[in-house]
Short mmCIF file of C-alpha atoms in Angstrom, two decimals:
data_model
loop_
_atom_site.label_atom_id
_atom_site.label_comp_id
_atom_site.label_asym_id
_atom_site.label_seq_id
_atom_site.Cartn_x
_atom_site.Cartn_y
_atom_site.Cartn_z
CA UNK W 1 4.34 -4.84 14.93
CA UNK W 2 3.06 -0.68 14.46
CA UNK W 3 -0.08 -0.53 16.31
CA UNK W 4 -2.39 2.34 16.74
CA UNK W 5 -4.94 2.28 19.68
CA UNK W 6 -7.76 5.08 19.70
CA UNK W 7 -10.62 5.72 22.46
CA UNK W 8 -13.15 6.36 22.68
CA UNK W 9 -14.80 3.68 20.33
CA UNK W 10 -18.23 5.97 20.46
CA UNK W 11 -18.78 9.32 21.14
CA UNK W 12 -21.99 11.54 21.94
CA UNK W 13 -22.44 14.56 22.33
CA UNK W 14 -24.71 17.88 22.67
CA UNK W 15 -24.58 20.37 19.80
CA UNK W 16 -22.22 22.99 20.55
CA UNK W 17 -20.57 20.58 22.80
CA UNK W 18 -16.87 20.02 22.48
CA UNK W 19 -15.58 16.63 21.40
CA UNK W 20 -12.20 14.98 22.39
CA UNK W 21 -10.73 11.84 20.55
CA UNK W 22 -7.18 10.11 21.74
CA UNK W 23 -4.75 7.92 19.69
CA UNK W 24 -1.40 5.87 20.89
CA UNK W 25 0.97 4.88 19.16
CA UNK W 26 3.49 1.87 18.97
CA UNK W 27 6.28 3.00 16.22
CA UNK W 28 8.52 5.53 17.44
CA UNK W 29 9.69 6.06 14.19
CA UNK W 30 6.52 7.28 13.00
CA UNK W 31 6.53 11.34 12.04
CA UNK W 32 3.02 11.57 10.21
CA UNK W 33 -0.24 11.65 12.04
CA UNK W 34 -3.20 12.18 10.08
CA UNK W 35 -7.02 12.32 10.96
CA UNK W 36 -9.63 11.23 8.42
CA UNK W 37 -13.32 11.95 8.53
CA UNK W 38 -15.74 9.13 7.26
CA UNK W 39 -19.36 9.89 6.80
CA UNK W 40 -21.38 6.65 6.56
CA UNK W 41 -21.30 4.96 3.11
CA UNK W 42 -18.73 7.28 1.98
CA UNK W 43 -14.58 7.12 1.48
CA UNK W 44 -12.34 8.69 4.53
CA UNK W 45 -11.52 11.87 3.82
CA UNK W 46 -8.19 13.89 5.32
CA UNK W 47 -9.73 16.25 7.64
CA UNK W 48 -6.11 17.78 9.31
CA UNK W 49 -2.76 16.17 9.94
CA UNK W 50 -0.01 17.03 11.85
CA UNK W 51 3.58 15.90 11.86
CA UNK W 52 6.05 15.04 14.32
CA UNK W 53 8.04 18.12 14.45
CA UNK W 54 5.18 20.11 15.52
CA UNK W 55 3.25 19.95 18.89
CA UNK W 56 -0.21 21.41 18.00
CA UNK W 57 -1.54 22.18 14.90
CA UNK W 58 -5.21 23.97 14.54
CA UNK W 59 -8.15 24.68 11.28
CA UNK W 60 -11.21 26.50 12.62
CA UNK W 61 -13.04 24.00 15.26
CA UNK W 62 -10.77 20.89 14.49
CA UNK W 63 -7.24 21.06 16.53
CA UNK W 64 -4.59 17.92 16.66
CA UNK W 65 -1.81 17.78 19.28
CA UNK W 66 0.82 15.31 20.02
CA UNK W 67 2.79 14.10 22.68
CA UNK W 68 6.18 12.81 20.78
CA UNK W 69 7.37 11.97 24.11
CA UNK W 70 4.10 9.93 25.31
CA UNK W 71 3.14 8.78 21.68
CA UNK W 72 0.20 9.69 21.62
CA UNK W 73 -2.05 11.99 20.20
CA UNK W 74 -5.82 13.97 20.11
CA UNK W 75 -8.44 15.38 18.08
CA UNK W 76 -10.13 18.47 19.70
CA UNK W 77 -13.42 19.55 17.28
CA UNK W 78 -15.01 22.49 19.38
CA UNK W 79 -18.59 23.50 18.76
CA UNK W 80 -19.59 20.30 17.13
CA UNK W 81 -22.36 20.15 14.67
CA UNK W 82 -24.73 17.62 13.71
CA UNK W 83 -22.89 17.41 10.37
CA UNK W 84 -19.85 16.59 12.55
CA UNK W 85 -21.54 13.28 12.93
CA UNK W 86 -18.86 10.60 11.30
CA UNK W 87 -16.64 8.05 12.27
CA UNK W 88 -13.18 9.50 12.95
CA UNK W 89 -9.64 7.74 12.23
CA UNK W 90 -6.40 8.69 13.75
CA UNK W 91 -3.63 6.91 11.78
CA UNK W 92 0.37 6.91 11.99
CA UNK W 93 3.14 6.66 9.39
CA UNK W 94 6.79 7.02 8.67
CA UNK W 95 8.21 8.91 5.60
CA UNK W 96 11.51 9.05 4.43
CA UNK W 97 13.39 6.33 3.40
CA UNK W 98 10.95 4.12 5.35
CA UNK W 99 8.12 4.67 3.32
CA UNK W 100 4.55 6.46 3.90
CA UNK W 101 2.55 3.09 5.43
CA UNK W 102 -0.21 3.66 7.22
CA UNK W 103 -1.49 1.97 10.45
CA UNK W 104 -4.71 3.23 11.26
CA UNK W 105 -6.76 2.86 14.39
CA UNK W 106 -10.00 1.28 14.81
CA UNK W 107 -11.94 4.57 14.62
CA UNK W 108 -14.63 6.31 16.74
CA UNK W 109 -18.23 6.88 15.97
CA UNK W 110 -18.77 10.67 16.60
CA UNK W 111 -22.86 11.37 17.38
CA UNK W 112 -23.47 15.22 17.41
CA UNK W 113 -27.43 15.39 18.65
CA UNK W 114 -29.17 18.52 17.58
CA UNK K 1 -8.95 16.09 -12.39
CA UNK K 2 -10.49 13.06 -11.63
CA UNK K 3 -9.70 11.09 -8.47
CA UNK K 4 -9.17 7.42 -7.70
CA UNK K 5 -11.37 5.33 -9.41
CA UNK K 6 -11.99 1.81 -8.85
CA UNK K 7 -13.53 -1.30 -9.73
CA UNK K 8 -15.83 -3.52 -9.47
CA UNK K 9 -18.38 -1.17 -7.24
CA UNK K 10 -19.36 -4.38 -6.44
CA UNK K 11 -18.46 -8.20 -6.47
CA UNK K 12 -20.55 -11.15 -5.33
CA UNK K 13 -18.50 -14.34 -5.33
CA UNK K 14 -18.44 -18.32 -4.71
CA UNK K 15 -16.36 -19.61 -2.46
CA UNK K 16 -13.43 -20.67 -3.61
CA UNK K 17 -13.32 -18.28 -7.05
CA UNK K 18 -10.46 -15.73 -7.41
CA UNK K 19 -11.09 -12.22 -7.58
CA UNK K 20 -9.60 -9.33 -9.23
CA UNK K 21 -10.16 -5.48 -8.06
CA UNK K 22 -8.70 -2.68 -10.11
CA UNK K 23 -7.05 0.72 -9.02
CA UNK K 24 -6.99 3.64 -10.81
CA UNK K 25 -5.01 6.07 -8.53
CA UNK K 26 -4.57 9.96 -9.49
CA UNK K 27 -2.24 11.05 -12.30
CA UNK K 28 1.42 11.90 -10.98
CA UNK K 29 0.50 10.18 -7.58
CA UNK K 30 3.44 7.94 -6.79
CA UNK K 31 2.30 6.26 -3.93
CA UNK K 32 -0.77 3.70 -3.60
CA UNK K 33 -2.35 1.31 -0.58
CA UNK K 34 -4.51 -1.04 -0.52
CA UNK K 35 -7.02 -1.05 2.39
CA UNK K 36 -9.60 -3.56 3.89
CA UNK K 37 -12.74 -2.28 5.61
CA UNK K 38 -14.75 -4.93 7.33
CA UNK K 39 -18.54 -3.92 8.05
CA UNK K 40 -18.12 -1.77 10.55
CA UNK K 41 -14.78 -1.84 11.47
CA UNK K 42 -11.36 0.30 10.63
CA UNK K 43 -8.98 0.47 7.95
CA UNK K 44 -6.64 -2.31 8.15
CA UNK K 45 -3.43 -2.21 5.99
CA UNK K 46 -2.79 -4.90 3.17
CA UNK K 47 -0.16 -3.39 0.87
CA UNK K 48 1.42 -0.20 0.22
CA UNK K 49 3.73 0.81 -3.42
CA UNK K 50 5.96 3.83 -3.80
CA UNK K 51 7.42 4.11 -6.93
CA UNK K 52 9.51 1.61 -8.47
CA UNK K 53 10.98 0.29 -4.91
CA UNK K 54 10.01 -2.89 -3.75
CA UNK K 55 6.38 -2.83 -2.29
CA UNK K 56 5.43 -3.31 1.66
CA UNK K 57 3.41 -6.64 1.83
CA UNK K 58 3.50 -6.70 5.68
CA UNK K 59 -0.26 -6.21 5.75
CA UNK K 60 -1.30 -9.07 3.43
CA UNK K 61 -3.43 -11.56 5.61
CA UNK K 62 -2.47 -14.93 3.60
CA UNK K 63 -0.79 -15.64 0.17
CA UNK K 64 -3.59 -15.77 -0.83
CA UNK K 65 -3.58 -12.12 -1.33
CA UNK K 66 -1.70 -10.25 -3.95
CA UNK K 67 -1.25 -7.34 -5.70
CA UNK K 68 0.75 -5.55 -9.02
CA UNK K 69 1.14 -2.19 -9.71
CA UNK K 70 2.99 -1.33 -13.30
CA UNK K 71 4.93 1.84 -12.94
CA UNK K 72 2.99 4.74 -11.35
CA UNK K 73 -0.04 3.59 -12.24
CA UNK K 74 -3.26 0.96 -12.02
CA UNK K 75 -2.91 -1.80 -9.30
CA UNK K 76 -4.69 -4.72 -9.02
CA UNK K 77 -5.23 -7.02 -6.32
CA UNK K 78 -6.14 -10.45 -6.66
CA UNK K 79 -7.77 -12.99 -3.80
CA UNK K 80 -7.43 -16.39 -4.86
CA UNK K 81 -9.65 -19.63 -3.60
CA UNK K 82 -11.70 -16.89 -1.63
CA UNK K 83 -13.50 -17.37 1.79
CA UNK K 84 -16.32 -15.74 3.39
CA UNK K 85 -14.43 -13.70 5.63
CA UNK K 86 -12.69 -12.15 2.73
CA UNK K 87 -15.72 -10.14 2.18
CA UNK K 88 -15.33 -6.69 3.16
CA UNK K 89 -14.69 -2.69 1.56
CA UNK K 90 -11.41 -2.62 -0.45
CA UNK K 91 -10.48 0.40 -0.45
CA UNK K 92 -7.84 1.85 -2.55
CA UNK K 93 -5.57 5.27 -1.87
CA UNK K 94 -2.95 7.24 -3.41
CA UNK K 95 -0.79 9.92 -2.30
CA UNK K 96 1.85 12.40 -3.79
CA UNK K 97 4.90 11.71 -2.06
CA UNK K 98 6.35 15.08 -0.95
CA UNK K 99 9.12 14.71 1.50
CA UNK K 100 9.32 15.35 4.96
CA UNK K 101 7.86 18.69 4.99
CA UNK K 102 4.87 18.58 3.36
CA UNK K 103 1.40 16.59 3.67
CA UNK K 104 1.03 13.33 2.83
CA UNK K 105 -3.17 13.30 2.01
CA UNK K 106 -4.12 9.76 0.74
CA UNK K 107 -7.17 10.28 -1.69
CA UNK K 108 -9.52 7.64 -1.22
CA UNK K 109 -11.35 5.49 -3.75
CA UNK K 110 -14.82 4.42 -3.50
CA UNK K 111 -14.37 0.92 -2.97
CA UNK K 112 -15.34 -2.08 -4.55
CA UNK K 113 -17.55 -4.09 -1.98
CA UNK K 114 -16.59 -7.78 -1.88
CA UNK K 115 -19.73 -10.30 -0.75
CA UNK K 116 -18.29 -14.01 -0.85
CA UNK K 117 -20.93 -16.59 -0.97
#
């Protein structure tokens, strides 16, 4: 079945610091690759997404890329704050006539130390 | 507007009782998912509706898990006879569907929190 792997499982790192997530993924069919922020007690929240026909796609510190070829793909948040501090979900879909689900990976715990 | 709304916040079970958690995704949303979020752990799929077609159950972990949506709007989903490792976050999204081009942002409820005695 559509499996999405992501590393590391916990992340520290300084303030200012840059901070590098990875995802793979299983379905080649999949063209949607989002990345959703979750502070703790709160819902996930769409922080940037990037689909497949695009290689890199960047919003002030946060920047996705992906490897079509390699299926896989990375978060890149550059001078992290303490309020960067979250757990962080990579996730993969298909759209079209296959639908829009969802597999998400297992998330990484993202510690930003003032 | 408002976003997804859902309910209970909270449900504390026996063993062995069925449950029922609502959805209330956002107006004109087409598409909604059902989520489980163990303590601690990621978001694992359950079940997924777009429209009228027929929904994607591939994530449901037993029939003992099911869920309804009517038209483009509230879903429920129902856990019959439950267990203790039912409890978990169920969280519930939904999502304008806008082709190939466009984003796909699933707006998150806050969860009902399921503790099964």
């Amino acid at each position: 079945g559509e499996n999405v792997e992501q590393h590391p499982s916990t992340l520290s790192v300084q303030e200012g610091d840059s901070a590098v997530i990875k995802c793979t993924y299983s379905d080649s069919a999949s063209n949607y690759f989002p990345w959703y922020k979750q502070e703790l007690g709160k819902r996930p929240q769409l922080i940037i997404d990037i689909r497949s026909n695009v290689g890199e796609k960047k919003d002030q510190r946060i920047a996705v890329t992906l490897n079509k070829t390699a299926k896989h793909f990375s978060l890149h948040i550059t001078e992290t704050q303490p309020e960067d501090s979250a757990v962080y979900f990579c996730a993969a879909s298909r759209g079209g006539t296959g639908g829009f689900k969802t597999i998400f990976g297992a998330g990484t715990r993202l510690f930003v130390k003032a | 507007g408002a976003g997804v709304s859902q309910s209970p916040s909270n449900k504390v079970t026996e063993k062995g009782k069925d449950v029922e958690l609502r959805c209330d995704p956002i107006s004109g949303h087409t598409a909604l998912y059902w989520y489980r979020q163990r303590l601690g752990q990621g978001l694992e799929f359950l079940i997924y509706f777009q429209g009228n077609s027929a929904p994607d159950k591939s994530g449901l972990p037993s029939d003992r898990f099911s869920a309804e949506r009517t038209g483009e709007s509230v879903s429920t989903l129902t856990i019959q006879r439950t267990q203790q490792e039912d409890s978990a976050v169920y969280l519930c999204a939904s999502s304008f569907v806008p082709g190939l081009a466009g984003s796909n942002e699933q707006f998150f409820g806050p969860g009902t929190r399921l503790t099964v005695l």
